[in-house]
mmCIF file of C-alpha atoms in Angstrom:
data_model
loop_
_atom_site.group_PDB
_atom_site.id
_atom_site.type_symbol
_atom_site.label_atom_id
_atom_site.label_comp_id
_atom_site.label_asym_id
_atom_site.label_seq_id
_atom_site.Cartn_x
_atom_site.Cartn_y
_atom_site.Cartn_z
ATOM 1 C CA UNK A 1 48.845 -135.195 -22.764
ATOM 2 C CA UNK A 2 47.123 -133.268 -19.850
ATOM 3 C CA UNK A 3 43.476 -131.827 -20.799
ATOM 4 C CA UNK A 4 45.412 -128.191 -19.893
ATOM 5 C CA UNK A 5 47.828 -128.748 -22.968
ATOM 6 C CA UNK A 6 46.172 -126.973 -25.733
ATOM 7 C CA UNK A 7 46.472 -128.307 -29.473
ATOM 8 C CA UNK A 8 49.075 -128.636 -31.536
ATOM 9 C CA UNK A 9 51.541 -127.716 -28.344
ATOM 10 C CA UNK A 10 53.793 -130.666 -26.766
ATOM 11 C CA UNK A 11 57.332 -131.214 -26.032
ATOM 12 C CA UNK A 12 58.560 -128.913 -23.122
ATOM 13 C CA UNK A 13 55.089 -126.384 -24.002
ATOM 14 C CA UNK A 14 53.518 -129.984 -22.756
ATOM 15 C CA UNK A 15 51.370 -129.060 -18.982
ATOM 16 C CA UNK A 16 51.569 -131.888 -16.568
ATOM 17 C CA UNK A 17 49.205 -132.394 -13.258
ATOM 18 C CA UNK A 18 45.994 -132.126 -12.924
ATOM 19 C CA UNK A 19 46.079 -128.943 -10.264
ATOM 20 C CA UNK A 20 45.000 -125.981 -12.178
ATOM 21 C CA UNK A 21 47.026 -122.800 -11.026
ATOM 22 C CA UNK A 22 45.577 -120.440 -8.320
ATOM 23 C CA UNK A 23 44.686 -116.585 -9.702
ATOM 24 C CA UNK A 24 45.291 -113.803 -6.852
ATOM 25 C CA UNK A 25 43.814 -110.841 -7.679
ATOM 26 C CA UNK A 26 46.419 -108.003 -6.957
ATOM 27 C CA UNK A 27 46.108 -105.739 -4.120
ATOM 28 C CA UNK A 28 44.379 -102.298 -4.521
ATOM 29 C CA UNK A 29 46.581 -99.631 -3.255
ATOM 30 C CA UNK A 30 44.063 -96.492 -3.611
ATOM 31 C CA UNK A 31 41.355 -98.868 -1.592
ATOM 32 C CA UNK A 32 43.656 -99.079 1.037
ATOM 33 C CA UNK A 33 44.577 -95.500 1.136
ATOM 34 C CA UNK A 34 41.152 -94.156 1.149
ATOM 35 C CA UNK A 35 40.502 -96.278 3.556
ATOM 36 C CA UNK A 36 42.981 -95.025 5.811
ATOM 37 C CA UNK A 37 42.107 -91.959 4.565
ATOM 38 C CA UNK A 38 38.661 -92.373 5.860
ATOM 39 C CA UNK A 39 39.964 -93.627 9.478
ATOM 40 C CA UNK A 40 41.783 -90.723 10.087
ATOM 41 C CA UNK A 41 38.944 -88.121 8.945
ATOM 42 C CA UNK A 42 36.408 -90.178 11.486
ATOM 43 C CA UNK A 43 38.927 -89.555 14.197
ATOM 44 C CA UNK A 44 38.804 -86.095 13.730
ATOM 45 C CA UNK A 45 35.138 -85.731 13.240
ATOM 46 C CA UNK A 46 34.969 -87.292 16.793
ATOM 47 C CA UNK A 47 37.462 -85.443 18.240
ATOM 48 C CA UNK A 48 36.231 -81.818 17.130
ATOM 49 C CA UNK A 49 33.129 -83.363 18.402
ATOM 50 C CA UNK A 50 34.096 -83.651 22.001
ATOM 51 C CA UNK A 51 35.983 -80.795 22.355
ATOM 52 C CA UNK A 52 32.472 -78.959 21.340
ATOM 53 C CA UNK A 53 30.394 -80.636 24.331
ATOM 54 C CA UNK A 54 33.272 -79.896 26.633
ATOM 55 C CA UNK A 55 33.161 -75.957 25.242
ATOM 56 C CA UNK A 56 29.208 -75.775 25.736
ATOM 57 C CA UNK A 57 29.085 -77.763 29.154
ATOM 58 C CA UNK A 58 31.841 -75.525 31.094
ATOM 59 C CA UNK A 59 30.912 -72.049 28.991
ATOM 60 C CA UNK A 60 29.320 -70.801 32.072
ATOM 61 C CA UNK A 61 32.496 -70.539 34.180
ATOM 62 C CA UNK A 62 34.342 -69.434 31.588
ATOM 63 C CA UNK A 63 32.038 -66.276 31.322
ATOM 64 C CA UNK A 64 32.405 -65.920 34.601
ATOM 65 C CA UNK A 65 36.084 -65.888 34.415
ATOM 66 C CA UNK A 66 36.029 -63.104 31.802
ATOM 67 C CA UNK A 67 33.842 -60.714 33.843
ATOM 68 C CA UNK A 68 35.662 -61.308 37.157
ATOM 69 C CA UNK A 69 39.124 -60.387 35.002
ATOM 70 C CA UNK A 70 37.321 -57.321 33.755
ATOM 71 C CA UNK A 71 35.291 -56.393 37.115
ATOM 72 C CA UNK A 72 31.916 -57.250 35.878
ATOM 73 C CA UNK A 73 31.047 -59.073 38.788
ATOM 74 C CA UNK A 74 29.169 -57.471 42.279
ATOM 75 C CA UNK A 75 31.690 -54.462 42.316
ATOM 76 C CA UNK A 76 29.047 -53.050 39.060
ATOM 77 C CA UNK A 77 26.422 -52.352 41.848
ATOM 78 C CA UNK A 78 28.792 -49.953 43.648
ATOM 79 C CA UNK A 79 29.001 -52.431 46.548
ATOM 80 C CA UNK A 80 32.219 -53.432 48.033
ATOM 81 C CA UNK A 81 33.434 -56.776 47.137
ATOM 82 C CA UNK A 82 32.709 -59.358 50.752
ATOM 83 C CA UNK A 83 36.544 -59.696 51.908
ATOM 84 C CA UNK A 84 36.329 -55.980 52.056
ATOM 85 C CA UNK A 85 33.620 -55.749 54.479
ATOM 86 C CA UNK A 86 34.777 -58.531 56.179
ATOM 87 C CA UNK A 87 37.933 -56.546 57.083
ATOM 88 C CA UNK A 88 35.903 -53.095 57.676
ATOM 89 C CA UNK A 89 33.664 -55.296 60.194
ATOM 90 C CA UNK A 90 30.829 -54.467 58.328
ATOM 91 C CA UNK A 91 27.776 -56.483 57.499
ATOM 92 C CA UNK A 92 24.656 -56.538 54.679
ATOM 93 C CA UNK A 93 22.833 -54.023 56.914
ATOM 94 C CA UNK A 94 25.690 -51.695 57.121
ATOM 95 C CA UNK A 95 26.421 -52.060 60.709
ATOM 96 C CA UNK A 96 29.801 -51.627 61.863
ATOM 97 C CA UNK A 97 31.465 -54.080 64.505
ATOM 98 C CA UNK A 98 32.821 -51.129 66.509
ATOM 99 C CA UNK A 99 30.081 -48.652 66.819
ATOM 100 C CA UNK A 100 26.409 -48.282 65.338
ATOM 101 C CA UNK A 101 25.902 -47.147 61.496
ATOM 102 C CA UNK A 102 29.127 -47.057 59.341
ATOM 103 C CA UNK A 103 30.445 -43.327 59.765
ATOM 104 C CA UNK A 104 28.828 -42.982 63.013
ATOM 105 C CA UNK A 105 30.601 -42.507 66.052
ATOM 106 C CA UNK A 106 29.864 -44.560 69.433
ATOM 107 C CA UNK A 107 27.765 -42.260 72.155
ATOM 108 C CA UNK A 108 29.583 -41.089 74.956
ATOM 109 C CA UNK A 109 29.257 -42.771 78.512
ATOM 110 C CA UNK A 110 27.793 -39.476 79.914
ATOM 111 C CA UNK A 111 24.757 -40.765 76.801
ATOM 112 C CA UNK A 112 24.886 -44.477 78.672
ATOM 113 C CA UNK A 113 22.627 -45.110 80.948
ATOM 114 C CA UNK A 114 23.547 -48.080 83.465
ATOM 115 C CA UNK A 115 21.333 -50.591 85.779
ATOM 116 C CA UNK A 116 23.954 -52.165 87.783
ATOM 117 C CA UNK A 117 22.730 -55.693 89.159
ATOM 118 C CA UNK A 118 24.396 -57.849 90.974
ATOM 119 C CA UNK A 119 24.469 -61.991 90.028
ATOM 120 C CA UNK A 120 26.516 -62.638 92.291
ATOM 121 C CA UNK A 121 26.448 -64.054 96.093
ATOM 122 C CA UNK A 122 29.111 -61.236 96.879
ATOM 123 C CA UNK A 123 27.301 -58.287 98.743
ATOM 124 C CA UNK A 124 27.806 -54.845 98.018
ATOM 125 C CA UNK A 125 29.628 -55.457 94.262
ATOM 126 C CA UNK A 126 26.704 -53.689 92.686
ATOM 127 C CA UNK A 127 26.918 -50.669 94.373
ATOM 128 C CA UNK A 128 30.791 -50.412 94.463
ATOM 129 C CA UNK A 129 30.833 -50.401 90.563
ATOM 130 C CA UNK A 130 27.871 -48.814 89.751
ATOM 131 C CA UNK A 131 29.966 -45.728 92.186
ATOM 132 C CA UNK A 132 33.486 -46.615 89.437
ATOM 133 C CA UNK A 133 31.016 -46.581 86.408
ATOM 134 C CA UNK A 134 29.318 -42.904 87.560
ATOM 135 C CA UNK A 135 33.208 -41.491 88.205
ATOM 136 C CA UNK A 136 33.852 -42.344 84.771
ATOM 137 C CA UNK A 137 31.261 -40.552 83.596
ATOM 138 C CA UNK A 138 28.333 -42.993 83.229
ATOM 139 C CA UNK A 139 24.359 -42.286 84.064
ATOM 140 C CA UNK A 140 23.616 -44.711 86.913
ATOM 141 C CA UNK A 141 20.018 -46.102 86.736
ATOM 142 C CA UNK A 142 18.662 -48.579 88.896
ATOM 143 C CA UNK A 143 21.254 -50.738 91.317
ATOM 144 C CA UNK A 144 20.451 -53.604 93.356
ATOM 145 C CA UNK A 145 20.808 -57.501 93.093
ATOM 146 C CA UNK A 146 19.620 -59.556 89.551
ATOM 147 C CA UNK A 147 16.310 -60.727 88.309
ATOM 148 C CA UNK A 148 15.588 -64.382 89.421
ATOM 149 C CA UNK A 149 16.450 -65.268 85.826
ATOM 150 C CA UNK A 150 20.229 -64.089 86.400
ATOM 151 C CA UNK A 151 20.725 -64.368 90.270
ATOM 152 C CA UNK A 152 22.983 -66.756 90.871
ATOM 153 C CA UNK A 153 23.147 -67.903 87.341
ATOM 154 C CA UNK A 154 25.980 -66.091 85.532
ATOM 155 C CA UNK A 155 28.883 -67.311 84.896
ATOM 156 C CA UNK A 156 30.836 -64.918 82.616
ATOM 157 C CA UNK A 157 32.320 -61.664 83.613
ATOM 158 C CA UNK A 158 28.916 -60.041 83.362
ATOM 159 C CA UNK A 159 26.091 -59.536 80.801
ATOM 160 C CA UNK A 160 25.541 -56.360 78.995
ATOM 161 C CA UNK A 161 21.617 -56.409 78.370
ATOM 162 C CA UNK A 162 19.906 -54.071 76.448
ATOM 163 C CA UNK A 163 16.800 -53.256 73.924
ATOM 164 C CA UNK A 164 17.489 -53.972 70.047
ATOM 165 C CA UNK A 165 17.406 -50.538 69.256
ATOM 166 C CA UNK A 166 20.188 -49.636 71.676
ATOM 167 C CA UNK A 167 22.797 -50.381 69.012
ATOM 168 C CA UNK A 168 26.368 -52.345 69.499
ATOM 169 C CA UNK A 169 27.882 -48.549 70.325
ATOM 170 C CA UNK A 170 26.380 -48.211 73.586
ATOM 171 C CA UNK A 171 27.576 -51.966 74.101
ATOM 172 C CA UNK A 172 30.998 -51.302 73.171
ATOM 173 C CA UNK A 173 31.443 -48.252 75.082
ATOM 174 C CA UNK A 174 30.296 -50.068 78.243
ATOM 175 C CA UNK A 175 32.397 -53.416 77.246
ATOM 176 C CA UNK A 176 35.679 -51.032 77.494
ATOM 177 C CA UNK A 177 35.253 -50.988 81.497
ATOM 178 C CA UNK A 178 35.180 -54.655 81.880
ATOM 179 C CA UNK A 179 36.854 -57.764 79.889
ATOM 180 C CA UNK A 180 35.034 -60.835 78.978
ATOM 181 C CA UNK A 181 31.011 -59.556 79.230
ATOM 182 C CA UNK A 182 28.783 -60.947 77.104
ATOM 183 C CA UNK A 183 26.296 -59.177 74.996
ATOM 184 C CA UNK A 184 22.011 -60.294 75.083
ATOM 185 C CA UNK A 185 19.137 -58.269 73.610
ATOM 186 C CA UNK A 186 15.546 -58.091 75.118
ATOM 187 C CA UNK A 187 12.002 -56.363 74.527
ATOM 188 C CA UNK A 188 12.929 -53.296 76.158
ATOM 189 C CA UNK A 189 11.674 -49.660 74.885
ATOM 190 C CA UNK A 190 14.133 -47.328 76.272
ATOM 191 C CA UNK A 191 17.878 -47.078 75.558
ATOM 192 C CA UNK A 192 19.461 -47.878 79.062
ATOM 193 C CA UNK A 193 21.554 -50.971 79.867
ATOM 194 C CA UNK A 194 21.734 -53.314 82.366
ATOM 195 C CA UNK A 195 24.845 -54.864 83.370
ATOM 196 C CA UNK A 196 24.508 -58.084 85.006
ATOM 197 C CA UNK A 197 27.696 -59.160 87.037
ATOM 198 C CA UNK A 198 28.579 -62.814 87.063
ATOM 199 C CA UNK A 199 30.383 -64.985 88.858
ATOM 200 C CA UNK A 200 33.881 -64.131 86.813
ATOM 201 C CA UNK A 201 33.950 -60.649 87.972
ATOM 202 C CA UNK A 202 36.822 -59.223 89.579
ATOM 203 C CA UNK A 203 36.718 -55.602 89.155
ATOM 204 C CA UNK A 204 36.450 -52.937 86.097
ATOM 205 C CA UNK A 205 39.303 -52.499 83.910
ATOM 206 C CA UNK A 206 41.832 -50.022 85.151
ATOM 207 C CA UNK A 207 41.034 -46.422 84.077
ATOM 208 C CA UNK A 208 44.155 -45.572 81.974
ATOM 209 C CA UNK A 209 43.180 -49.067 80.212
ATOM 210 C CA UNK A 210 39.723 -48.390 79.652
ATOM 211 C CA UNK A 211 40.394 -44.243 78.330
ATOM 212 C CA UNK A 212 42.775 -46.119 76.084
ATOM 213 C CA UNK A 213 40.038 -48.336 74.888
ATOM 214 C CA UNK A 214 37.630 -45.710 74.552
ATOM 215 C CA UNK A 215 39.661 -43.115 72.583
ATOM 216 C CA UNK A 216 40.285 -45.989 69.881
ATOM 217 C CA UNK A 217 36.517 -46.641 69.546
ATOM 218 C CA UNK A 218 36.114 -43.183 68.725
ATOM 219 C CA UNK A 219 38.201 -43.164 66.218
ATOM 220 C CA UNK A 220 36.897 -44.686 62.864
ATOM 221 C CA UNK A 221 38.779 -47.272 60.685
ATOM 222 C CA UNK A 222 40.852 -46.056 57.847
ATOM 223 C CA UNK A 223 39.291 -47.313 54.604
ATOM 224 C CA UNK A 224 41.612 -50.432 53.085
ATOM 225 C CA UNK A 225 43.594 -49.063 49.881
ATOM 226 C CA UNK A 226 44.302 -51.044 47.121
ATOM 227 C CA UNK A 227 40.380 -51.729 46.481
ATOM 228 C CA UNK A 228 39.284 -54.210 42.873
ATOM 229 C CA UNK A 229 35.647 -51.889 43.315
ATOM 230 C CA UNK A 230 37.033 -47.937 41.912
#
């Protein structure tokens, strides 16, 4: 009789071997559902986490956002927005690209004072267009041959030289009577301007041409529709 067999029992209640019978404890369900329970609600936490440092991080351009949709941007100051004044040629010191101030309207050649100089090793050029410039109704100044920083040294069209306070109107006015000049400031007082003629010179632009150019100077820019600043 096995050791297993209790007392009094035999027969077929008789246990045989000497292996005692291994116990498994049974699983536990509600363990294993709050732990998956658990799990999930860690995911979560770390999610909602993330999505918080991602809110705080890019909350500046999302503000922005907002007040560009609703025009709380530069426009508040009254100023127009930079595409616009790119397209009106003007610039942050209210200059226009046409004429001096905004509103203002280029002087009239009768108000332009001309040095004609000549750059050139062609004789006579300075005096035959400083004659063209005074029939279309410009002041002649001074005419003769370049400074010995120009002689000889131009190659462009010409130079249109004049003191800062001159303005770009005066410049433009003169720049209708010839294609291709370029434009140089100096330490001059007065309001005259020299134009220096280079090596490209060939002779003014024709009359009809140049009234042409000079009536459209005159008149100002109409002002863009369809403006974000009201």
């Amino acid at each position: 009789m096995s050791m297993l067999t209790p007392p009094g029992m035999g027969g077929k209640y008789r246990i045989t071997g000497d292996r005692y019978p291994r116990m498994s404890r049974p699983r536990n369900r509600r363990r294993l559902v709050f732990t998956a329970f658990g799990s999930v609600l860690a995911l979560g936490l770390v999610g909602w986490g993330t999505l918080q440092l991602i809110d705080v991080f890019s909350g500046d351009s999302r503000d922005q956002k907002v007040r560009a949709a609703h025009g709380t941007g530069e426009c508040e100051r009254g100023d127009k927005p930079p595409a616009e004044n790119a397209k009106s040629g003007r610039s942050d010191s209210g200059q226009s690209g046409q004429g001096g101030r905004t509103g203002e309207k280029p002087p009239k050649p009768s108000q332009i004072t001309v040095n004609v100089y000549n750059a050139t090793t062609r004789s006579g050029l300075a005096k035959d267009t400083a004659k063209e410039l005074e029939k279309r109704g410009f002041k002649i100044g001074k005419v003769g041959n370049a400074p010995t920083q120009y002689d000889k040294k131009v190659k462009a069209t010409g130079i249109l030289l004049g003191a800062p306070g001159a303005g770009h109107g005066a410049f433009n006015v003169l720049g209708t009577q010839l294609t291709g000049a370029q434009t140089k400031n100096d330490a001059r007082d007065g309001k005259d301007i020299d134009l220096i003629i280079g090596n490209r010179f060939k002779d003014l632009v024709g009359q009809k041409d140049a009234d042409k150019a000079l009536a459209a100077l005159a008149k100002p820019s109409p002002a863009p529709s369809g403006s974000p600043c009201r």
